[in-house]
Coordinates of C-alpha atoms in Angstrom, one line a residue:
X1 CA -28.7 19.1 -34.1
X2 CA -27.4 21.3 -37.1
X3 CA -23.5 20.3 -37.3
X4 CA -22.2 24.1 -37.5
X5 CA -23.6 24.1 -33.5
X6 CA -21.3 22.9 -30.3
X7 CA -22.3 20.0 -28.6
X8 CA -23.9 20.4 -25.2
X9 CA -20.9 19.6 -22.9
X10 CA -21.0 15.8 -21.1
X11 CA -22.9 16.2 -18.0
X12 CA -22.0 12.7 -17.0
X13 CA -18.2 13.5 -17.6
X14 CA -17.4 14.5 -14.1
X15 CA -19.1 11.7 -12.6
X16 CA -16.9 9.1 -14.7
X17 CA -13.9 10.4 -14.4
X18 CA -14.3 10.6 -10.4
X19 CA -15.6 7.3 -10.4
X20 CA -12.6 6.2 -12.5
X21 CA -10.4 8.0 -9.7
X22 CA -11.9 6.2 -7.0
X23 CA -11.1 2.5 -8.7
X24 CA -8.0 3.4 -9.3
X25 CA -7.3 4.5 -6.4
X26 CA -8.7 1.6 -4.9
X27 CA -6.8 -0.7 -6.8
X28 CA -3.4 0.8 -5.7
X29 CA -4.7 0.8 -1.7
X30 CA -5.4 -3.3 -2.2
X31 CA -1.6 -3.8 -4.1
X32 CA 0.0 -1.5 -1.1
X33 CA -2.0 -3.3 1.4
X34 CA -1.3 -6.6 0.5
X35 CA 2.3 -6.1 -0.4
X36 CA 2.7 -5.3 2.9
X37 CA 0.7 -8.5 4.2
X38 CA 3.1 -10.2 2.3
X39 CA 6.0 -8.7 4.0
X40 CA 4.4 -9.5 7.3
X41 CA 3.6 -13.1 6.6
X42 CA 7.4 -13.6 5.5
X43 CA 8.7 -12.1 8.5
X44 CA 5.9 -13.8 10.9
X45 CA 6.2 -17.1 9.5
X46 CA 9.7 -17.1 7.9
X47 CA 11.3 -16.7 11.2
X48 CA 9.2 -19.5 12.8
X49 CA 9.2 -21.8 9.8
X50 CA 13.0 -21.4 9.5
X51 CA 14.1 -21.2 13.4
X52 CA 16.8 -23.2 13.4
X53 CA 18.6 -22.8 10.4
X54 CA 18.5 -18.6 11.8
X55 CA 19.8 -20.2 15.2
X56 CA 23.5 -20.5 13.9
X57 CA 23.6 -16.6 13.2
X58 CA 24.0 -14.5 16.1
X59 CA 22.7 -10.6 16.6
X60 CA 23.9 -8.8 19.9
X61 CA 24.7 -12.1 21.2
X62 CA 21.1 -13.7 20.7
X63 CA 20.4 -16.4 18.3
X64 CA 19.2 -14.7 15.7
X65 CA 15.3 -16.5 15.7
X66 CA 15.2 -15.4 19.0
X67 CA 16.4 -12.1 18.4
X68 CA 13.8 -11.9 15.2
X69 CA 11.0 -13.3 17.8
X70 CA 11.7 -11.1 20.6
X71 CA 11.8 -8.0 19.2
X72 CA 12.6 -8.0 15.5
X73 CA 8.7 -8.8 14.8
X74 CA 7.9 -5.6 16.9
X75 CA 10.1 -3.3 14.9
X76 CA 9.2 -4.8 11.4
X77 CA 5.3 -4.4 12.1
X78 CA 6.3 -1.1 13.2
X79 CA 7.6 -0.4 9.9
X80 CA 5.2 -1.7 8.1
X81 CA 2.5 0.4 9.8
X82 CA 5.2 3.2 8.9
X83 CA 5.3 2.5 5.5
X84 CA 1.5 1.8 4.7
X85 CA 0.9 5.5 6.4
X86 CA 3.7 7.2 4.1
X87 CA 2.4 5.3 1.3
X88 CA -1.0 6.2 1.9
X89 CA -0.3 9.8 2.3
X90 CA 1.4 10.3 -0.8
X91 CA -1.5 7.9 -2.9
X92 CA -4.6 10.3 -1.1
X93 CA -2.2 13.7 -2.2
X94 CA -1.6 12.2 -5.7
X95 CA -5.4 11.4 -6.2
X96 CA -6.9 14.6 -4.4
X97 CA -4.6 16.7 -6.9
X98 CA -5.3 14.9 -9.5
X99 CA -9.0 15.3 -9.0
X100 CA -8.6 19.3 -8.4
X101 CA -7.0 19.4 -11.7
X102 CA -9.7 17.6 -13.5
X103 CA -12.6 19.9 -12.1

């Protein structure tokens, strides 16, 4: 092709960028995700592991592992559900708009 011509536009472009979307997008679900396994598995086995040392603290007159064990593990897998659905929101939004821009 003569050099004073454009090139035909990349016809593959659109494909690679999505594709590069998708694993990045990907890649931030799995950190989110298992940030907040990690948070679960601290507050699951943390308050087992370390019962008795939490049994000298008291919360509404409740040893504090039993507090934690009773209903504290409800409310923090509460809020982790929470916060992986906020978190999630925002990471879809950010990605969508980013891909509306790029078409």
């Amino acid at each position: 092709m003569p050099p004073d011509q454009p090139s035909p536009p990349d016809s593959d472009a659109p494909r690679r960028r999505l594709l590069a979307a998708r694993a990045a997008h990907w890649q931030r679900t799995r950190r989110i995700t298992l940030a907040l396994l990690g948070v679960w598995l601290a507050t699951g086995f943390g308050t087992v592991f370390f019962a008795r040392d939490l049994a000298q603290f008291s919360l509404f007159g409740w040893p504090l592992s039993f507090y934690m064990a009773a209903q504290g593990a409800s409310l923090v897998s509460l809020a982790i559900i929470g916060a992986y659905a906020w978190a999630m929101r925002r990471l879809d939004r950010r990605y969508v708009r980013e891909l509306g821009e790029q078409a």
